[in-house]
């Protein structure tokens, strides 16, 4: 009984008449806090949407700029890549380069003793004392089941998949 008297005295000192008004005050305060939180959430949502729009616009701007630069680069590369119209000279130079390449490949094959490997066949050489160079060499000799023309088509197809703008120009030379 003493506790209930103390609670009533405490409530009257604080200006609270009954427990019903205490709950009303609490719910009123919670309602105000909830409304403030909803307003804050709404403003944060608007701010987030604004930032999303800015990011989308920046992406679009960068994409356009990159596309324009790529287009300009492509146009520059497509403009008469060979100012010399003497294609026979270019072709002769290309043949000389290929001949030099074949000579260097033949020398490499002789150094690696590719002639001693049976066809089809494989060989390997291990270099156990090497620390920063080639540790193992694998050599393989086989007959390929496709023609030079098919090889050429496969190379150009591969270059086309790499999105190299000059691959188109090189295929026309």
mmCIF file of C-alpha atoms in Angstrom:
data_model
loop_
_atom_site.group_PDB
_atom_site.id
_atom_site.type_symbol
_atom_site.label_atom_id
_atom_site.label_comp_id
_atom_site.label_asym_id
_atom_site.label_seq_id
_atom_site.Cartn_x
_atom_site.Cartn_y
_atom_site.Cartn_z
ATOM 1 C CA UNK A 1 0.000 0.000 0.000
ATOM 2 C CA UNK A 2 2.885 2.292 0.749
ATOM 3 C CA UNK A 3 4.197 1.860 -2.813
ATOM 4 C CA UNK A 4 0.961 2.972 -4.425
ATOM 5 C CA UNK A 5 0.923 6.080 -2.235
ATOM 6 C CA UNK A 6 4.524 6.857 -3.235
ATOM 7 C CA UNK A 7 3.715 6.431 -6.926
ATOM 8 C CA UNK A 8 0.703 8.744 -6.651
ATOM 9 C CA UNK A 9 2.748 11.337 -4.819
ATOM 10 C CA UNK A 10 5.525 11.068 -7.465
ATOM 11 C CA UNK A 11 2.970 11.447 -10.249
ATOM 12 C CA UNK A 12 1.328 14.473 -8.656
ATOM 13 C CA UNK A 13 4.708 16.139 -8.092
ATOM 14 C CA UNK A 14 5.519 15.662 -11.770
ATOM 15 C CA UNK A 15 2.158 16.897 -12.934
ATOM 16 C CA UNK A 16 0.869 13.522 -14.025
ATOM 17 C CA UNK A 17 -2.617 12.740 -12.751
ATOM 18 C CA UNK A 18 -3.006 9.086 -13.670
ATOM 19 C CA UNK A 19 -1.292 6.195 -15.366
ATOM 20 C CA UNK A 20 -3.582 6.669 -18.339
ATOM 21 C CA UNK A 21 -2.088 10.090 -19.029
ATOM 22 C CA UNK A 22 1.438 8.615 -18.705
ATOM 23 C CA UNK A 23 0.727 6.177 -21.520
ATOM 24 C CA UNK A 24 -0.862 8.938 -23.568
ATOM 25 C CA UNK A 25 2.281 11.059 -23.197
ATOM 26 C CA UNK A 26 4.497 8.131 -24.181
ATOM 27 C CA UNK A 27 2.434 7.275 -27.263
ATOM 28 C CA UNK A 28 2.272 10.927 -28.304
ATOM 29 C CA UNK A 29 6.060 11.196 -28.064
ATOM 30 C CA UNK A 30 6.565 7.952 -30.004
ATOM 31 C CA UNK A 31 4.149 9.136 -32.687
ATOM 32 C CA UNK A 32 6.087 12.409 -33.065
ATOM 33 C CA UNK A 33 9.383 10.503 -33.270
ATOM 34 C CA UNK A 34 7.927 8.142 -35.879
ATOM 35 C CA UNK A 35 6.716 11.048 -38.023
ATOM 36 C CA UNK A 36 10.156 12.690 -37.792
ATOM 37 C CA UNK A 37 11.824 9.404 -38.779
ATOM 38 C CA UNK A 38 9.479 9.023 -41.764
ATOM 39 C CA UNK A 39 10.284 12.574 -42.903
ATOM 40 C CA UNK A 40 14.011 11.864 -42.532
ATOM 41 C CA UNK A 41 13.656 8.604 -44.479
ATOM 42 C CA UNK A 42 11.747 10.382 -47.244
ATOM 43 C CA UNK A 43 14.433 13.060 -47.550
ATOM 44 C CA UNK A 44 17.147 10.377 -47.559
ATOM 45 C CA UNK A 45 15.277 8.476 -50.294
ATOM 46 C CA UNK A 46 15.099 11.655 -52.386
ATOM 47 C CA UNK A 47 18.815 12.255 -51.827
ATOM 48 C CA UNK A 48 19.629 8.658 -52.779
ATOM 49 C CA UNK A 49 17.548 8.943 -55.953
ATOM 50 C CA UNK A 50 19.366 12.177 -56.801
ATOM 51 C CA UNK A 51 22.733 10.438 -56.381
ATOM 52 C CA UNK A 52 21.562 7.496 -58.519
ATOM 53 C CA UNK A 53 20.522 9.894 -61.273
ATOM 54 C CA UNK A 54 23.887 11.666 -61.084
ATOM 55 C CA UNK A 55 25.762 8.356 -61.338
ATOM 56 C CA UNK A 56 23.627 7.263 -64.298
ATOM 57 C CA UNK A 57 24.251 10.599 -66.048
ATOM 58 C CA UNK A 58 27.998 10.360 -65.380
ATOM 59 C CA UNK A 59 28.100 6.818 -66.799
ATOM 60 C CA UNK A 60 26.226 7.986 -69.882
ATOM 61 C CA UNK A 61 28.599 10.940 -70.283
ATOM 62 C CA UNK A 62 31.706 8.751 -69.926
ATOM 63 C CA UNK A 63 30.294 6.163 -72.329
ATOM 64 C CA UNK A 64 29.613 8.862 -74.930
ATOM 65 C CA UNK A 65 33.076 10.338 -74.481
ATOM 66 C CA UNK A 66 34.766 6.932 -74.797
ATOM 67 C CA UNK A 67 32.653 6.057 -77.846
ATOM 68 C CA UNK A 68 33.556 9.382 -79.466
ATOM 69 C CA UNK A 69 37.275 8.908 -78.754
ATOM 70 C CA UNK A 70 37.145 5.336 -80.076
ATOM 71 C CA UNK A 71 35.288 6.498 -83.187
ATOM 72 C CA UNK A 72 37.818 9.299 -83.774
ATOM 73 C CA UNK A 73 40.699 6.861 -83.331
ATOM 74 C CA UNK A 74 39.067 4.377 -85.686
ATOM 75 C CA UNK A 75 38.492 7.084 -88.323
ATOM 76 C CA UNK A 76 42.122 8.214 -88.052
ATOM 77 C CA UNK A 77 43.351 4.634 -88.463
ATOM 78 C CA UNK A 78 41.004 3.980 -91.380
ATOM 79 C CA UNK A 79 42.241 7.016 -93.322
ATOM 80 C CA UNK A 80 44.576 5.584 -95.926
ATOM 81 C CA UNK A 81 46.878 3.666 -93.570
ATOM 82 C CA UNK A 82 49.408 3.223 -96.397
ATOM 83 C CA UNK A 83 50.169 6.586 -98.016
ATOM 84 C CA UNK A 84 52.328 4.835 -100.607
ATOM 85 C CA UNK A 85 50.140 3.423 -103.390
ATOM 86 C CA UNK A 86 52.908 1.108 -104.606
ATOM 87 C CA UNK A 87 51.507 -2.153 -103.276
ATOM 88 C CA UNK A 88 54.187 -4.212 -105.001
ATOM 89 C CA UNK A 89 56.866 -2.615 -102.806
ATOM 90 C CA UNK A 90 54.832 -3.276 -99.685
ATOM 91 C CA UNK A 91 54.234 -6.856 -100.772
ATOM 92 C CA UNK A 92 57.946 -7.370 -101.517
ATOM 93 C CA UNK A 93 58.858 -6.018 -98.073
ATOM 94 C CA UNK A 94 56.302 -8.322 -96.494
ATOM 95 C CA UNK A 95 57.776 -11.314 -98.341
ATOM 96 C CA UNK A 96 61.305 -10.376 -97.203
ATOM 97 C CA UNK A 97 60.109 -10.173 -93.598
ATOM 98 C CA UNK A 98 58.406 -13.563 -93.907
ATOM 99 C CA UNK A 99 61.547 -15.092 -95.429
ATOM 100 C CA UNK A 100 63.622 -13.719 -92.526
ATOM 101 C CA UNK A 101 61.089 -15.150 -90.112
ATOM 102 C CA UNK A 102 61.233 -18.576 -91.779
ATOM 103 C CA UNK A 103 65.036 -18.532 -91.619
ATOM 104 C CA UNK A 104 64.972 -17.742 -87.899
ATOM 105 C CA UNK A 105 62.372 -20.483 -87.313
ATOM 106 C CA UNK A 106 64.477 -22.978 -89.288
ATOM 107 C CA UNK A 107 67.557 -22.065 -87.227
ATOM 108 C CA UNK A 108 65.559 -22.500 -84.016
ATOM 109 C CA UNK A 109 64.295 -25.912 -85.170
ATOM 110 C CA UNK A 110 67.851 -26.998 -86.006
ATOM 111 C CA UNK A 111 69.127 -25.811 -82.612
ATOM 112 C CA UNK A 112 66.364 -27.720 -80.824
ATOM 113 C CA UNK A 113 66.900 -30.847 -82.984
ATOM 114 C CA UNK A 114 63.339 -30.982 -84.250
ATOM 115 C CA UNK A 115 64.519 -33.163 -87.136
ATOM 116 C CA UNK A 116 65.214 -36.040 -84.753
ATOM 117 C CA UNK A 117 61.637 -36.145 -83.453
ATOM 118 C CA UNK A 118 59.386 -38.640 -85.226
ATOM 119 C CA UNK A 119 56.155 -37.428 -86.783
ATOM 120 C CA UNK A 120 53.860 -37.592 -84.886
ATOM 121 C CA UNK A 121 55.941 -37.432 -81.743
ATOM 122 C CA UNK A 122 56.937 -35.533 -78.656
ATOM 123 C CA UNK A 123 60.119 -34.800 -76.743
ATOM 124 C CA UNK A 124 61.105 -32.722 -73.766
ATOM 125 C CA UNK A 125 64.297 -31.359 -72.288
ATOM 126 C CA UNK A 126 64.708 -30.537 -68.575
ATOM 127 C CA UNK A 127 67.197 -27.921 -67.363
ATOM 128 C CA UNK A 128 67.549 -28.527 -63.582
ATOM 129 C CA UNK A 129 70.343 -25.986 -62.987
ATOM 130 C CA UNK A 130 68.462 -22.984 -64.368
ATOM 131 C CA UNK A 131 66.896 -20.547 -61.896
ATOM 132 C CA UNK A 132 65.475 -17.662 -63.938
ATOM 133 C CA UNK A 133 65.083 -19.012 -67.450
ATOM 134 C CA UNK A 134 63.443 -21.947 -69.210
ATOM 135 C CA UNK A 135 63.136 -24.958 -66.904
ATOM 136 C CA UNK A 136 61.517 -27.413 -69.296
ATOM 137 C CA UNK A 137 61.085 -27.406 -73.073
ATOM 138 C CA UNK A 138 58.338 -29.456 -74.671
ATOM 139 C CA UNK A 139 58.696 -30.219 -78.372
ATOM 140 C CA UNK A 140 55.914 -31.724 -80.441
ATOM 141 C CA UNK A 141 55.758 -32.641 -84.088
ATOM 142 C CA UNK A 142 52.489 -33.588 -85.756
ATOM 143 C CA UNK A 143 50.615 -33.420 -89.022
ATOM 144 C CA UNK A 144 47.800 -30.895 -88.836
ATOM 145 C CA UNK A 145 44.409 -31.824 -90.292
ATOM 146 C CA UNK A 146 43.700 -28.394 -91.803
ATOM 147 C CA UNK A 147 44.967 -26.269 -94.672
ATOM 148 C CA UNK A 148 46.829 -22.968 -94.727
ATOM 149 C CA UNK A 149 43.641 -21.214 -95.865
ATOM 150 C CA UNK A 150 41.720 -22.531 -92.851
ATOM 151 C CA UNK A 151 44.559 -21.367 -90.588
ATOM 152 C CA UNK A 152 44.390 -17.894 -92.142
ATOM 153 C CA UNK A 153 40.625 -17.717 -91.602
ATOM 154 C CA UNK A 154 41.002 -18.806 -87.965
ATOM 155 C CA UNK A 155 43.635 -16.127 -87.303
ATOM 156 C CA UNK A 156 41.476 -13.344 -88.788
ATOM 157 C CA UNK A 157 38.436 -14.586 -86.885
ATOM 158 C CA UNK A 158 40.448 -14.491 -83.652
ATOM 159 C CA UNK A 159 41.671 -10.960 -84.377
ATOM 160 C CA UNK A 160 38.090 -9.895 -85.064
ATOM 161 C CA UNK A 161 36.947 -11.223 -81.684
ATOM 162 C CA UNK A 162 39.621 -9.141 -79.939
ATOM 163 C CA UNK A 163 37.882 -5.977 -81.238
ATOM 164 C CA UNK A 164 41.021 -4.719 -82.886
ATOM 165 C CA UNK A 165 39.997 -1.954 -85.285
ATOM 166 C CA UNK A 166 43.120 -2.443 -87.420
ATOM 167 C CA UNK A 167 42.386 -6.146 -88.003
ATOM 168 C CA UNK A 168 39.884 -5.170 -90.698
ATOM 169 C CA UNK A 169 42.504 -3.030 -92.455
ATOM 170 C CA UNK A 170 45.174 -5.726 -92.227
ATOM 171 C CA UNK A 171 42.893 -8.336 -93.754
ATOM 172 C CA UNK A 172 42.515 -6.190 -96.886
ATOM 173 C CA UNK A 173 46.260 -5.754 -97.492
#
